[in-house]
Short mmCIF file of N, CA and C in Angstrom, two decimals:
data_model
loop_
_atom_site.label_atom_id
_atom_site.label_comp_id
_atom_site.label_asym_id
_atom_site.label_seq_id
_atom_site.Cartn_x
_atom_site.Cartn_y
_atom_site.Cartn_z
N GLN A 17 76.41 102.45 117.82
CA GLN A 17 75.25 101.73 117.31
C GLN A 17 75.23 101.76 115.78
N VAL A 18 75.23 102.96 115.21
CA VAL A 18 75.25 103.12 113.76
C VAL A 18 76.70 103.18 113.30
N ARG A 19 77.06 102.29 112.40
CA ARG A 19 78.41 102.27 111.87
C ARG A 19 78.41 102.69 110.41
N LEU A 20 79.33 103.58 110.07
CA LEU A 20 79.51 104.04 108.71
C LEU A 20 80.95 103.76 108.31
N VAL A 21 81.12 103.11 107.17
CA VAL A 21 82.45 102.73 106.71
C VAL A 21 82.70 103.33 105.34
N GLU A 22 83.72 104.19 105.28
CA GLU A 22 84.10 104.83 104.04
C GLU A 22 85.11 103.98 103.28
N SER A 23 85.05 104.04 101.96
CA SER A 23 86.00 103.33 101.13
C SER A 23 86.11 104.01 99.77
N GLY A 24 87.10 103.62 98.99
CA GLY A 24 87.25 104.11 97.64
C GLY A 24 88.34 105.14 97.43
N GLY A 25 88.97 105.58 98.50
CA GLY A 25 90.03 106.56 98.37
C GLY A 25 91.28 105.97 97.75
N GLY A 26 92.22 106.85 97.44
CA GLY A 26 93.46 106.40 96.85
C GLY A 26 94.26 107.55 96.31
N LEU A 27 95.30 107.22 95.57
CA LEU A 27 96.16 108.21 94.94
C LEU A 27 95.74 108.40 93.50
N VAL A 28 95.54 109.65 93.11
CA VAL A 28 95.11 109.97 91.76
C VAL A 28 95.82 111.23 91.28
N GLN A 29 96.07 111.32 89.99
CA GLN A 29 96.70 112.50 89.41
C GLN A 29 95.70 113.64 89.26
N PRO A 30 96.18 114.88 89.26
CA PRO A 30 95.27 116.01 89.03
C PRO A 30 94.47 115.81 87.75
N GLY A 31 93.19 116.12 87.83
CA GLY A 31 92.30 115.92 86.70
C GLY A 31 91.64 114.56 86.68
N GLY A 32 92.07 113.67 87.54
CA GLY A 32 91.52 112.34 87.60
C GLY A 32 90.23 112.26 88.39
N SER A 33 89.73 111.04 88.54
CA SER A 33 88.45 110.81 89.21
C SER A 33 88.53 109.67 90.21
N LEU A 34 87.68 109.74 91.21
CA LEU A 34 87.51 108.68 92.19
C LEU A 34 86.05 108.65 92.59
N ARG A 35 85.58 107.48 93.00
CA ARG A 35 84.25 107.36 93.57
C ARG A 35 84.35 106.78 94.97
N LEU A 36 83.91 107.53 95.94
CA LEU A 36 83.92 107.10 97.32
C LEU A 36 82.59 106.47 97.69
N SER A 37 82.63 105.51 98.60
CA SER A 37 81.43 104.85 99.07
C SER A 37 81.35 104.94 100.58
N CYS A 38 80.14 104.99 101.09
CA CYS A 38 79.88 105.03 102.53
C CYS A 38 78.80 104.00 102.81
N ALA A 39 79.18 102.91 103.44
CA ALA A 39 78.25 101.83 103.75
C ALA A 39 77.76 101.95 105.18
N ALA A 40 76.46 101.92 105.37
CA ALA A 40 75.85 102.05 106.68
C ALA A 40 75.39 100.70 107.20
N SER A 41 75.48 100.53 108.51
CA SER A 41 75.07 99.28 109.13
C SER A 41 73.56 99.16 109.26
N VAL A 42 72.87 100.28 109.24
CA VAL A 42 71.42 100.32 109.32
C VAL A 42 70.88 101.31 108.29
N SER A 43 69.61 101.22 108.01
CA SER A 43 68.99 102.16 107.09
C SER A 43 68.96 103.54 107.71
N ILE A 44 69.33 104.54 106.92
CA ILE A 44 69.33 105.93 107.36
C ILE A 44 68.31 106.69 106.53
N PHE A 45 67.38 107.32 107.21
CA PHE A 45 66.29 108.02 106.52
C PHE A 45 66.41 109.53 106.61
N SER A 46 67.49 110.00 107.18
CA SER A 46 67.70 111.43 107.32
C SER A 46 68.73 111.92 106.30
N ILE A 47 69.00 113.20 106.34
CA ILE A 47 70.01 113.79 105.49
C ILE A 47 71.39 113.20 105.82
N MET A 48 72.22 113.04 104.81
CA MET A 48 73.57 112.55 104.99
C MET A 48 74.55 113.52 104.34
N GLY A 49 75.80 113.42 104.75
CA GLY A 49 76.78 114.32 104.19
C GLY A 49 78.17 113.71 104.08
N TRP A 50 78.93 114.24 103.15
CA TRP A 50 80.35 113.94 103.03
C TRP A 50 81.13 115.11 103.59
N HIS A 51 82.18 114.80 104.35
CA HIS A 51 83.04 115.80 104.96
C HIS A 51 84.48 115.45 104.61
N ARG A 52 85.37 116.42 104.73
CA ARG A 52 86.77 116.13 104.52
C ARG A 52 87.64 116.98 105.44
N GLN A 53 88.82 116.46 105.71
CA GLN A 53 89.77 117.16 106.54
C GLN A 53 91.14 117.06 105.89
N GLY A 54 91.62 118.18 105.37
CA GLY A 54 92.93 118.22 104.75
C GLY A 54 94.02 118.40 105.79
N PRO A 55 95.28 118.23 105.38
CA PRO A 55 96.41 118.38 106.30
C PRO A 55 96.42 119.76 106.96
N GLY A 56 96.45 119.77 108.29
CA GLY A 56 96.49 121.01 109.03
C GLY A 56 95.22 121.83 108.99
N LYS A 57 94.13 121.23 108.56
CA LYS A 57 92.86 121.95 108.45
C LYS A 57 91.78 121.29 109.29
N GLN A 58 90.73 122.03 109.55
CA GLN A 58 89.59 121.49 110.25
C GLN A 58 88.69 120.74 109.27
N ARG A 59 87.87 119.87 109.80
CA ARG A 59 86.94 119.14 108.98
C ARG A 59 85.89 120.09 108.39
N GLU A 60 85.59 119.92 107.12
CA GLU A 60 84.64 120.78 106.45
C GLU A 60 83.59 119.95 105.72
N LEU A 61 82.43 120.52 105.56
CA LEU A 61 81.34 119.86 104.86
C LEU A 61 81.52 120.01 103.36
N VAL A 62 81.42 118.91 102.64
CA VAL A 62 81.61 118.89 101.19
C VAL A 62 80.28 118.90 100.44
N ALA A 63 79.36 118.05 100.87
CA ALA A 63 78.08 117.93 100.18
C ALA A 63 77.08 117.24 101.08
N THR A 64 75.80 117.47 100.81
CA THR A 64 74.73 116.80 101.55
C THR A 64 73.72 116.22 100.58
N ILE A 65 72.99 115.24 101.06
CA ILE A 65 71.92 114.65 100.27
C ILE A 65 70.82 114.19 101.22
N THR A 66 69.59 114.53 100.90
CA THR A 66 68.45 114.11 101.71
C THR A 66 68.05 112.70 101.33
N SER A 67 67.17 112.13 102.13
CA SER A 67 66.68 110.79 101.83
C SER A 67 66.00 110.75 100.47
N GLY A 68 65.37 111.85 100.10
CA GLY A 68 64.68 111.93 98.82
C GLY A 68 65.57 112.27 97.65
N GLY A 69 66.84 112.59 97.90
CA GLY A 69 67.78 112.83 96.83
C GLY A 69 68.12 114.28 96.53
N SER A 70 67.64 115.22 97.33
CA SER A 70 68.01 116.62 97.13
C SER A 70 69.45 116.83 97.58
N THR A 71 70.24 117.55 96.77
CA THR A 71 71.67 117.69 97.04
C THR A 71 72.10 119.14 97.16
N THR A 72 73.15 119.36 97.93
CA THR A 72 73.81 120.65 98.03
C THR A 72 75.31 120.42 98.11
N TYR A 73 76.10 121.44 97.71
CA TYR A 73 77.54 121.30 97.63
C TYR A 73 78.26 122.53 98.14
N ALA A 74 79.47 122.31 98.62
CA ALA A 74 80.35 123.41 98.92
C ALA A 74 80.76 124.07 97.60
N ASP A 75 80.98 125.38 97.64
CA ASP A 75 81.36 126.09 96.42
C ASP A 75 82.62 125.52 95.79
N SER A 76 83.53 125.03 96.60
CA SER A 76 84.81 124.55 96.11
C SER A 76 84.70 123.28 95.27
N VAL A 77 83.60 122.54 95.40
CA VAL A 77 83.45 121.30 94.66
C VAL A 77 82.28 121.33 93.70
N GLN A 78 81.52 122.39 93.69
CA GLN A 78 80.36 122.52 92.81
C GLN A 78 80.76 122.29 91.36
N GLY A 79 80.02 121.42 90.69
CA GLY A 79 80.29 121.13 89.30
C GLY A 79 81.31 120.03 89.07
N ARG A 80 82.03 119.65 90.11
CA ARG A 80 83.04 118.60 89.99
C ARG A 80 82.66 117.33 90.72
N PHE A 81 82.00 117.48 91.86
CA PHE A 81 81.61 116.33 92.68
C PHE A 81 80.11 116.10 92.57
N THR A 82 79.71 114.85 92.70
CA THR A 82 78.30 114.49 92.71
C THR A 82 78.03 113.52 93.86
N ILE A 83 77.13 113.91 94.74
CA ILE A 83 76.74 113.05 95.85
C ILE A 83 75.48 112.29 95.47
N SER A 84 75.41 111.04 95.88
CA SER A 84 74.23 110.23 95.59
C SER A 84 74.07 109.19 96.68
N ARG A 85 72.93 108.52 96.67
CA ARG A 85 72.71 107.46 97.66
C ARG A 85 71.79 106.41 97.10
N ASP A 86 71.98 105.19 97.55
CA ASP A 86 71.13 104.06 97.22
C ASP A 86 70.59 103.55 98.54
N ASN A 87 69.38 103.94 98.87
CA ASN A 87 68.82 103.58 100.16
C ASN A 87 68.61 102.08 100.31
N GLY A 88 68.34 101.40 99.20
CA GLY A 88 68.18 99.95 99.24
C GLY A 88 69.46 99.24 99.62
N LYS A 89 70.60 99.79 99.18
CA LYS A 89 71.91 99.23 99.51
C LYS A 89 72.49 99.83 100.77
N LYS A 90 71.81 100.81 101.35
CA LYS A 90 72.29 101.51 102.54
C LYS A 90 73.68 102.08 102.30
N THR A 91 73.85 102.67 101.14
CA THR A 91 75.15 103.18 100.73
C THR A 91 75.02 104.56 100.12
N MET A 92 75.95 105.43 100.47
CA MET A 92 76.05 106.76 99.89
C MET A 92 77.35 106.84 99.10
N TYR A 93 77.36 107.67 98.05
CA TYR A 93 78.51 107.78 97.18
C TYR A 93 78.92 109.24 96.98
N LEU A 94 80.17 109.41 96.62
CA LEU A 94 80.66 110.71 96.20
C LEU A 94 81.53 110.51 94.97
N GLN A 95 81.00 110.90 93.82
CA GLN A 95 81.75 110.85 92.58
C GLN A 95 82.57 112.12 92.48
N MET A 96 83.88 111.97 92.38
CA MET A 96 84.80 113.10 92.39
C MET A 96 85.52 113.16 91.04
N ASN A 97 85.26 114.20 90.28
CA ASN A 97 85.88 114.40 88.98
C ASN A 97 86.74 115.65 88.99
N SER A 98 87.61 115.76 88.00
CA SER A 98 88.48 116.93 87.86
C SER A 98 89.19 117.25 89.17
N LEU A 99 89.75 116.25 89.77
CA LEU A 99 90.36 116.41 91.08
C LEU A 99 91.57 117.33 91.05
N ARG A 100 91.72 118.08 92.11
CA ARG A 100 92.80 119.04 92.28
C ARG A 100 93.62 118.69 93.51
N PRO A 101 94.87 119.13 93.57
CA PRO A 101 95.69 118.85 94.76
C PRO A 101 95.03 119.32 96.05
N GLU A 102 94.30 120.42 96.01
CA GLU A 102 93.65 120.92 97.20
C GLU A 102 92.48 120.05 97.67
N ASP A 103 92.10 119.06 96.87
CA ASP A 103 91.09 118.10 97.30
C ASP A 103 91.67 117.01 98.19
N THR A 104 92.99 117.00 98.32
CA THR A 104 93.65 116.01 99.15
C THR A 104 93.17 116.13 100.59
N ALA A 105 92.65 115.04 101.13
CA ALA A 105 92.09 115.05 102.48
C ALA A 105 91.63 113.65 102.85
N VAL A 106 91.31 113.49 104.12
CA VAL A 106 90.60 112.30 104.56
C VAL A 106 89.11 112.62 104.45
N TYR A 107 88.38 111.78 103.77
CA TYR A 107 86.96 112.00 103.54
C TYR A 107 86.14 111.12 104.47
N TYR A 108 85.15 111.74 105.12
CA TYR A 108 84.28 111.07 106.06
C TYR A 108 82.82 111.22 105.64
N CYS A 109 82.02 110.26 106.03
CA CYS A 109 80.58 110.39 105.83
C CYS A 109 79.87 110.42 107.17
N ASN A 110 78.68 110.96 107.17
CA ASN A 110 77.89 111.03 108.38
C ASN A 110 76.43 111.24 108.02
N TYR A 111 75.58 111.25 109.01
CA TYR A 111 74.17 111.54 108.85
C TYR A 111 73.78 112.55 109.90
N GLY A 112 72.63 113.19 109.74
CA GLY A 112 72.28 114.18 110.74
C GLY A 112 70.92 114.81 110.57
N ARG A 113 70.86 116.05 111.00
CA ARG A 113 69.64 116.83 110.95
C ARG A 113 69.78 117.98 109.97
N GLY A 114 68.65 118.51 109.56
CA GLY A 114 68.67 119.64 108.67
C GLY A 114 68.07 119.32 107.31
N VAL A 115 67.95 120.36 106.51
CA VAL A 115 67.36 120.25 105.19
C VAL A 115 68.42 120.25 104.10
N GLY A 116 69.49 121.01 104.31
CA GLY A 116 70.53 121.12 103.31
C GLY A 116 71.85 121.60 103.89
N TYR A 117 72.70 122.11 103.03
CA TYR A 117 74.04 122.50 103.41
C TYR A 117 74.06 123.51 104.56
N SER A 118 73.20 124.51 104.49
CA SER A 118 73.25 125.61 105.45
C SER A 118 72.85 125.24 106.86
N ASP A 119 71.99 124.24 107.02
CA ASP A 119 71.53 123.88 108.36
C ASP A 119 71.85 122.44 108.73
N TYR A 120 72.72 121.81 107.98
CA TYR A 120 73.08 120.42 108.24
C TYR A 120 73.91 120.31 109.51
N LEU A 121 73.54 119.35 110.35
CA LEU A 121 74.25 119.09 111.59
C LEU A 121 74.48 117.60 111.72
N PRO A 122 75.73 117.14 111.59
CA PRO A 122 76.00 115.71 111.73
C PRO A 122 75.81 115.25 113.17
N VAL A 123 75.25 114.08 113.35
CA VAL A 123 74.99 113.57 114.70
C VAL A 123 75.63 112.22 114.95
N GLY A 124 76.08 111.54 113.92
CA GLY A 124 76.70 110.25 114.09
C GLY A 124 78.14 110.37 114.54
N SER A 125 78.69 109.26 114.99
CA SER A 125 80.10 109.24 115.36
C SER A 125 80.95 109.22 114.10
N TRP A 126 82.18 109.67 114.23
CA TRP A 126 83.10 109.72 113.10
C TRP A 126 83.91 108.44 112.98
N GLY A 127 83.99 107.93 111.78
CA GLY A 127 84.77 106.73 111.52
C GLY A 127 86.20 107.07 111.15
N GLN A 128 86.87 106.13 110.49
CA GLN A 128 88.26 106.32 110.11
C GLN A 128 88.43 107.14 108.85
N GLY A 129 87.39 107.20 108.03
CA GLY A 129 87.47 107.94 106.79
C GLY A 129 88.28 107.19 105.74
N THR A 130 88.38 107.79 104.56
CA THR A 130 89.18 107.22 103.49
C THR A 130 90.06 108.32 102.90
N GLN A 131 91.32 108.01 102.72
CA GLN A 131 92.30 108.99 102.27
C GLN A 131 92.25 109.19 100.76
N VAL A 132 92.15 110.44 100.36
CA VAL A 132 92.22 110.83 98.96
C VAL A 132 93.45 111.71 98.79
N THR A 133 94.35 111.30 97.92
CA THR A 133 95.55 112.08 97.65
C THR A 133 95.61 112.40 96.17
N VAL A 134 95.65 113.68 95.85
CA VAL A 134 95.72 114.14 94.47
C VAL A 134 97.10 114.73 94.24
N SER A 135 97.91 114.05 93.48
CA SER A 135 99.28 114.48 93.27
C SER A 135 99.83 113.89 91.98
N SER A 136 100.74 114.63 91.35
CA SER A 136 101.41 114.15 90.17
C SER A 136 102.76 113.54 90.50
#
């Protein structure tokens, strides 16, 4: 029913930047999050943002990534700066329940994600 489409990934050198987008088919009024899954790893939560704009981040991306959303455009973003090779992963977006990072629970289906590769 609810479709989320990620875009904006690509190949970037260490220290570079990318901005990912997540377009929703319907308006989402709950908390949303960005997730990633690196090679041989499980999917992990990167950042969350509430409908009102409150944000939380994983320690590994704190200070480098910025999550935001434009509810009018039904789009969420992830600005990724100072990228490192360990940031290489498929990035997914979702929506769910909870107030922030510690209690966030995604409830939507998973899409194809967008590939981010950080390499020289």
